[in-house]
Tab-separated table of C-alpha atoms in Angstrom:
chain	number	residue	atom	x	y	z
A	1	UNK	CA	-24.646	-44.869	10.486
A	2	UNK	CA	-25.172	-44.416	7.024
A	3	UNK	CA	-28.394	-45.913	5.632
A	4	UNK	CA	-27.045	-49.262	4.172
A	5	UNK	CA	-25.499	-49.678	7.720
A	6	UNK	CA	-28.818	-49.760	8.760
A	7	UNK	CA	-30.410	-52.106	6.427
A	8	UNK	CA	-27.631	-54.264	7.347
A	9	UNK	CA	-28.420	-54.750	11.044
A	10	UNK	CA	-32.422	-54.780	10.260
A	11	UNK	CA	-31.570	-57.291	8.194
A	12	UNK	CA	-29.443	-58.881	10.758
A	13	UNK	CA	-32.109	-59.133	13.234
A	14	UNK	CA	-34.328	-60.687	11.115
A	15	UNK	CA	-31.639	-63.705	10.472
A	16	UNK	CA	-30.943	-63.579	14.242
A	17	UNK	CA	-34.879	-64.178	14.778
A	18	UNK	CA	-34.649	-67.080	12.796
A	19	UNK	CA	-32.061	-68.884	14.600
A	20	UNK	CA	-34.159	-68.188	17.407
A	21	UNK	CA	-37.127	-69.812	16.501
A	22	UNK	CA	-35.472	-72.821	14.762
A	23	UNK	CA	-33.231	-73.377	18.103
A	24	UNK	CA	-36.675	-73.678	19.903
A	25	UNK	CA	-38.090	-75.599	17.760
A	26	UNK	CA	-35.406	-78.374	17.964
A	27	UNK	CA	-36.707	-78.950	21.523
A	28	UNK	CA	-39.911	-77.546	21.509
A	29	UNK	CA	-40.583	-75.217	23.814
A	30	UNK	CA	-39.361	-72.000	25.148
A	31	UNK	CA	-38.417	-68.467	26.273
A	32	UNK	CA	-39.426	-67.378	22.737
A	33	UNK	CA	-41.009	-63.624	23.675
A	34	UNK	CA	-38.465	-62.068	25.666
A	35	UNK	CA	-35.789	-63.498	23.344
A	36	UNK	CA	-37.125	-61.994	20.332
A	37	UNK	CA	-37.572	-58.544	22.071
A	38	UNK	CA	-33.924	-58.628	23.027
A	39	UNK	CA	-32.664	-59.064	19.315
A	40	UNK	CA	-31.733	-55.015	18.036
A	41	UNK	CA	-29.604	-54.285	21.082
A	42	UNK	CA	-28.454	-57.302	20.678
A	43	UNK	CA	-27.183	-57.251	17.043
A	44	UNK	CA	-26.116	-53.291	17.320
A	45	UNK	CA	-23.694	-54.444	19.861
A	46	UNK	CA	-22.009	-57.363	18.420
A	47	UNK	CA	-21.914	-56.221	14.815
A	48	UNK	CA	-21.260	-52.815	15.290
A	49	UNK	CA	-20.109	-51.460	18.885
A	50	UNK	CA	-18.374	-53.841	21.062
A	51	UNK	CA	-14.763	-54.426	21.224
A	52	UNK	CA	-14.645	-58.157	21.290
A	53	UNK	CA	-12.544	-61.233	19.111
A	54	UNK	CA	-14.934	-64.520	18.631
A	55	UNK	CA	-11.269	-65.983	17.605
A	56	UNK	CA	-10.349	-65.034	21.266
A	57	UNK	CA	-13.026	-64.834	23.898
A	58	UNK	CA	-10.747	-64.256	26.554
A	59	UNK	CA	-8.973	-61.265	25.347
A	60	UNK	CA	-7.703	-58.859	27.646
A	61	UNK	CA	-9.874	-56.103	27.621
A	62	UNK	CA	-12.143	-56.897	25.704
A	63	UNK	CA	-15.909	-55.164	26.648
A	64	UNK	CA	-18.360	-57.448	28.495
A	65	UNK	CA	-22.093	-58.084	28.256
A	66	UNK	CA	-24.225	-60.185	30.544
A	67	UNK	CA	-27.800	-60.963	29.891
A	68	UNK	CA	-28.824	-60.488	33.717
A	69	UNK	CA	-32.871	-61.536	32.133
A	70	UNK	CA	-31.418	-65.004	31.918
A	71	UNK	CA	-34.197	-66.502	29.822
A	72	UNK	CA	-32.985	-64.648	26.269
A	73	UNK	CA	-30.299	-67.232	26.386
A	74	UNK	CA	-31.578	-68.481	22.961
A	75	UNK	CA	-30.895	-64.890	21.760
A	76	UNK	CA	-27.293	-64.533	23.380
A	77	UNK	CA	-26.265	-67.748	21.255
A	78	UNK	CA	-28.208	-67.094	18.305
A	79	UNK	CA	-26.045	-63.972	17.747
A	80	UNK	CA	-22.879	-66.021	19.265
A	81	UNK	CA	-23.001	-68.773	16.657
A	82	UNK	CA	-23.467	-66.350	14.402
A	83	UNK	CA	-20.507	-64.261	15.368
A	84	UNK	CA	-18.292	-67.617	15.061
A	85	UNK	CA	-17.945	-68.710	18.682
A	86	UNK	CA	-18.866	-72.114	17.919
A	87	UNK	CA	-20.711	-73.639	15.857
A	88	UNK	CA	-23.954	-73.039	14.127
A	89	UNK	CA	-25.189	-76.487	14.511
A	90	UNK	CA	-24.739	-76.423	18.481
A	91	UNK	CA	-28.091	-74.121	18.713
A	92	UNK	CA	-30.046	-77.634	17.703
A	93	UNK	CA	-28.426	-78.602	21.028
A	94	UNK	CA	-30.327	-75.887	23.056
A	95	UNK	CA	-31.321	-77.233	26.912
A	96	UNK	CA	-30.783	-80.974	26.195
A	97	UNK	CA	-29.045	-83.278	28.140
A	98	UNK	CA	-25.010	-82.558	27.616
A	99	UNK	CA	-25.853	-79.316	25.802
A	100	UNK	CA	-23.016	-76.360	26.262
A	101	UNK	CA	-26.252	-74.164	25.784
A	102	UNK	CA	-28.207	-74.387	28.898
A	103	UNK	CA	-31.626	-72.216	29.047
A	104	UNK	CA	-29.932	-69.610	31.093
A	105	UNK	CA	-26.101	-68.447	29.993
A	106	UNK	CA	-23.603	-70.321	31.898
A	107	UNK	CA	-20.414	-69.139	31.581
A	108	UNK	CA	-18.745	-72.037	32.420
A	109	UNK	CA	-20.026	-73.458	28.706
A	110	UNK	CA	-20.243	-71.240	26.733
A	111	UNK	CA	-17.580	-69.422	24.627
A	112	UNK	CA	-18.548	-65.909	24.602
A	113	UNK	CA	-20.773	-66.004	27.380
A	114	UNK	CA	-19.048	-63.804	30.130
A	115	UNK	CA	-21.472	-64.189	33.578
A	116	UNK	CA	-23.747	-66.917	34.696
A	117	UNK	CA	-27.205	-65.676	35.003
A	118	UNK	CA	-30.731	-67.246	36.351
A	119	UNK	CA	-31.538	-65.282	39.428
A	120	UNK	CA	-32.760	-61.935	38.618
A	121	UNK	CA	-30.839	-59.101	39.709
A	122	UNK	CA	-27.566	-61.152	40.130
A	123	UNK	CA	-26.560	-60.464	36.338
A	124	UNK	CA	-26.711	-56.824	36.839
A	125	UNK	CA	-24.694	-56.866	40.377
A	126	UNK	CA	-21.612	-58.431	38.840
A	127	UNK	CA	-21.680	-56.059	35.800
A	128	UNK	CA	-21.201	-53.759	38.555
A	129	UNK	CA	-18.124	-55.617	39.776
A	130	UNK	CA	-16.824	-55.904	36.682
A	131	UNK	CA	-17.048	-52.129	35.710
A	132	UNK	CA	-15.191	-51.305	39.116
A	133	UNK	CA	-12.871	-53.893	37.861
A	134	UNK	CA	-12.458	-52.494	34.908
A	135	UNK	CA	-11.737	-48.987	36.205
A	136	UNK	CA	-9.088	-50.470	38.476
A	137	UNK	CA	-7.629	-52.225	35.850
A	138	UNK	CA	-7.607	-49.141	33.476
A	139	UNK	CA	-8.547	-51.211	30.453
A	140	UNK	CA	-10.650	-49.763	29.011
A	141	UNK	CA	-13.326	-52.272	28.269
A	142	UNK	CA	-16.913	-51.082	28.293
A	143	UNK	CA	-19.337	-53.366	30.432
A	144	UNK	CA	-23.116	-53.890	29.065
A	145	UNK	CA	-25.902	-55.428	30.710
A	146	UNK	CA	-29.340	-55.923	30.034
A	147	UNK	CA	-31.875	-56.700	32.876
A	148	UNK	CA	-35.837	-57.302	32.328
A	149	UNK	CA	-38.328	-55.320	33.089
A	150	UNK	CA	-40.007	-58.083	35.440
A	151	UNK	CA	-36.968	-58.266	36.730
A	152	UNK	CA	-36.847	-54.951	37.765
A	153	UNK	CA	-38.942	-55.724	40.718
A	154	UNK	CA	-35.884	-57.441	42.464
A	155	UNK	CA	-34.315	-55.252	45.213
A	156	UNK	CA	-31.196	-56.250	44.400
A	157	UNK	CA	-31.048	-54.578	41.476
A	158	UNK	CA	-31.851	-51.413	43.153
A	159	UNK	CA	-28.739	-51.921	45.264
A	160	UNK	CA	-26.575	-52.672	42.274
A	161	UNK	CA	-27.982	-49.221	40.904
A	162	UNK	CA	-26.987	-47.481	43.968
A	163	UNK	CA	-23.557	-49.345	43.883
A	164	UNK	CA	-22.845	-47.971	40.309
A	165	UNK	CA	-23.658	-44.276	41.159
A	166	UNK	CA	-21.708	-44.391	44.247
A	167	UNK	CA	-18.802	-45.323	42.113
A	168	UNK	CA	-18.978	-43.266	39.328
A	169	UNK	CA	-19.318	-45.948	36.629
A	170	UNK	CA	-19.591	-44.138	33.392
A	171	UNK	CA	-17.963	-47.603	31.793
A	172	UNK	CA	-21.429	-49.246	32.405
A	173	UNK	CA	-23.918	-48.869	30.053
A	174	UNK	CA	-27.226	-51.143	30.965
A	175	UNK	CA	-30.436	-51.738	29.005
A	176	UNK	CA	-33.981	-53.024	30.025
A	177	UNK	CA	-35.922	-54.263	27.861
A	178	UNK	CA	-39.566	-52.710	28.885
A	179	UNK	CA	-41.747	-55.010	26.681
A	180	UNK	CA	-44.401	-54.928	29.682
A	181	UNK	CA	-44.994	-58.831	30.325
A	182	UNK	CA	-43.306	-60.544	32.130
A	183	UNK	CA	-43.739	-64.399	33.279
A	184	UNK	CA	-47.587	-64.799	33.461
A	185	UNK	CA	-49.012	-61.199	33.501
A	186	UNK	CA	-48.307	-57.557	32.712
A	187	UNK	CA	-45.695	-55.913	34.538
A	188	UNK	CA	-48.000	-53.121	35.573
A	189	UNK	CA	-50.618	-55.696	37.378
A	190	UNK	CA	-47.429	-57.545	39.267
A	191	UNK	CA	-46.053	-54.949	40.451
A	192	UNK	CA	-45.775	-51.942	38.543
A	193	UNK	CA	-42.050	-50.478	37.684
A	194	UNK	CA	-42.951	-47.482	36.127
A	195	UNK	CA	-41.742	-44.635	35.830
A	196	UNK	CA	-38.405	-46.176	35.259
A	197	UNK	CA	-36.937	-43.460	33.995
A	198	UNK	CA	-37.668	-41.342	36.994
A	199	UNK	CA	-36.564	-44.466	39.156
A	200	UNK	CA	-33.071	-44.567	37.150
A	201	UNK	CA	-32.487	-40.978	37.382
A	202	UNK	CA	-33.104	-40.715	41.134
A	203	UNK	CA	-30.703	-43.422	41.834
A	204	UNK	CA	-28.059	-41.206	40.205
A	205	UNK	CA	-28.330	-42.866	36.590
A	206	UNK	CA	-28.237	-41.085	32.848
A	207	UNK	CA	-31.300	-42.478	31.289
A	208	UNK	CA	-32.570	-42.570	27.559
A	209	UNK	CA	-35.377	-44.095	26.397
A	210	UNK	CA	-36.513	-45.098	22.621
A	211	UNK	CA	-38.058	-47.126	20.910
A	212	UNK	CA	-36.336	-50.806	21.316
A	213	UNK	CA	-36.429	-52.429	17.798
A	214	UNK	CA	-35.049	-49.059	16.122
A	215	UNK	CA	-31.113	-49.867	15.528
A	216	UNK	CA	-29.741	-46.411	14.746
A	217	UNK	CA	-31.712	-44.806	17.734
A	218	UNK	CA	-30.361	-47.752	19.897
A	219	UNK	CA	-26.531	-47.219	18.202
A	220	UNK	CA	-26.616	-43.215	19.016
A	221	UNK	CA	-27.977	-43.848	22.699
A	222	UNK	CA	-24.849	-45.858	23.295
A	223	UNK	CA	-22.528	-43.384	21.760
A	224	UNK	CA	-24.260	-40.605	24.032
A	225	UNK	CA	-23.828	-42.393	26.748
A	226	UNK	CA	-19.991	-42.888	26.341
A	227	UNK	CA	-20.289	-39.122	26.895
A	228	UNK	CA	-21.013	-39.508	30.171
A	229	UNK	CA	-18.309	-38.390	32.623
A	230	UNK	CA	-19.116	-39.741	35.956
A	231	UNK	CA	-22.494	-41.706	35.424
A	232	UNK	CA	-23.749	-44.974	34.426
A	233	UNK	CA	-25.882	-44.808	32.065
A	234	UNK	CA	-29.936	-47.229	31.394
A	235	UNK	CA	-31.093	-46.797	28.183
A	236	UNK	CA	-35.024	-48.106	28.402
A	237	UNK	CA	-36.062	-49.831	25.498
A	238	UNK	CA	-39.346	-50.024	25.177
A	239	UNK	CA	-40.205	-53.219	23.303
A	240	UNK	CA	-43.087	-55.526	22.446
A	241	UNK	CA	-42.298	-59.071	23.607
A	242	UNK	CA	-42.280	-61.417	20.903
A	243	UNK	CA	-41.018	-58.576	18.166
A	244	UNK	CA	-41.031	-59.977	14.841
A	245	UNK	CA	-43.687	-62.869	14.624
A	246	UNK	CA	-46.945	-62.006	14.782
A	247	UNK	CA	-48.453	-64.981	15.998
A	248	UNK	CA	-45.683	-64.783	18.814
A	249	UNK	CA	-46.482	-61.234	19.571
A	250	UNK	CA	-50.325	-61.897	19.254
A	251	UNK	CA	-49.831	-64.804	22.350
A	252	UNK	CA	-49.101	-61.390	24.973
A	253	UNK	CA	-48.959	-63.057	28.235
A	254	UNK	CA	-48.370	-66.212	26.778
A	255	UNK	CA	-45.510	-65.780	24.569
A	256	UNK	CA	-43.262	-65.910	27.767
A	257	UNK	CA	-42.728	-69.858	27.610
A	258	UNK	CA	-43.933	-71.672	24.585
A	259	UNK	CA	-44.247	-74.302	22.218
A	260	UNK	CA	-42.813	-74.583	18.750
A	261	UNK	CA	-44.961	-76.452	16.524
A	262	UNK	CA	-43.412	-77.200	12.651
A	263	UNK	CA	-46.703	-75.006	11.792
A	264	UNK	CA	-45.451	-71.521	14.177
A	265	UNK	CA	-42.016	-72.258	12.162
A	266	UNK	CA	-42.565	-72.167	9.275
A	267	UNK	CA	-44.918	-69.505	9.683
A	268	UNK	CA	-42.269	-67.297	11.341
A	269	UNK	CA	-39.442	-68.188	8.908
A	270	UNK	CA	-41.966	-66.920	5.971
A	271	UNK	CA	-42.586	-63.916	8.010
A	272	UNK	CA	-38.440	-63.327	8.690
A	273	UNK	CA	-37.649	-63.411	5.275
């Protein structure tokens, strides 16, 4: 990517950030940190890698992503809305009665959303299926899927890393976004994940890891992992929860679930622009 490329999608993220917080806001509360963590991979693969048609979300093989940390919903249809596949003014509608925007993606909603998520470790075991699909199929498509790092203390995710290797999924290209907190503590005083690299690799993985919020670094890890022949491939983004707002990021622990006042806002909206 050239360098205005890359002021483009920094400048991207930013906007994306904003619809985030605003879309909060309208109800008051929630998932704000590990939304705004997400927002780089996000935006690198919507505006610049993924082989998709907002005019036509069901397009034959088009590439897939499922966000198997189900709370950066708000994220997901930040950058959908964006993107065209509805309307802007639907993110006011975020989690309220009659929404189409439920906290966790449903795909059953949601244009553009491609896999229910809410139980951790599910997301990431039907990106799996899919990517075995997809091989069957001959398609094509690319299948992404990004899984928290909290998360990563389900088993079942381990078993949907095993299933991957075993198959040879080089079409599968997952994230997790290592930002360190999850729900009410650090990850390392839950139960401590690292080293995940070492973890992926020994379950038959290609891993990269860099720094989260950097877009080019996060657009060549993707192309490098197309290179891969017979392996899936985690790239580790390491993160800090709440990326972009300081007062958000300053919360830590407590960014996970939080209230909007007009005050954090317009605070944040000042800072984003």
């Amino acid at each position: 990517m050239d360098a205005k490329e890359i002021k483009n999608l920094e400048d991207k993220s930013k906007f994306i950030r904003g619809l985030i917080i605003k879309e909060i806001y309208k109800i008051g509360e929630g998932h704000a940190g590990g939304s705004l963590s997400a927002v780089e991979a996000l935006v690198v693969l919507y505006y610049k890698v993924m082989n998709i048609n907002p005019k036509d979300p069901d397009m034959i093989g088009r590439d897939r992503f499922i966000m198997s940390k189900g709370h950066a919903g708000p994220a997901v249809y930040a950058v959908l809305a964006d993107k065209g596949y509805f309307d802007v003014s639907e993110l006011d509608t975020l989690n309220k009665p009659g929404t189409n925007l439920p906290s966790h993606c449903d795909m059953n909603k949601t244009k553009g959303i491609d896999m229910t998520v809410g139980s951790l470790g599910q997301g990431i075991s039907c990106a799996v299926g899919m990517a075995k699909a997809s091989k069957i199929m001959k398609d094509n498509a690319y299948i992404y899927c990004m899984i928290g790092d909290g998360e990563s203390q389900e088993g079942q995710v381990w078993e949907a890393a095993m299933a991957a290797s075993q198959f040879k999924l080089n079409n599968l290209i997952c994230f997790v976004d290592y930002n360190k907190i999850q729900l009410d503590d650090t990850v390392e005083n839950i139960m401590n994940v690292a080293p995940l690299d070492k973890k992926w690799e020994a379950f038959g993985w290609k891993v990269i890891s860099i720094d989260g919020h950097d877009v080019e670094k996060i657009y060549s890890s993707i192309i490098e992992a197309k290179d891969s022949k017979e392996k899936p491939t985690m790239i580790i983004l390491n993160t800090i929860k709440g990326k972009g707002v300081k007062i958000i990021e300053e919360m830590g622990v407590a960014n996970h679930s939080m209230k909007i006042s007009e005050e954090i806002k317009n605070m944040a909206l000042k800072e984003l622009e």
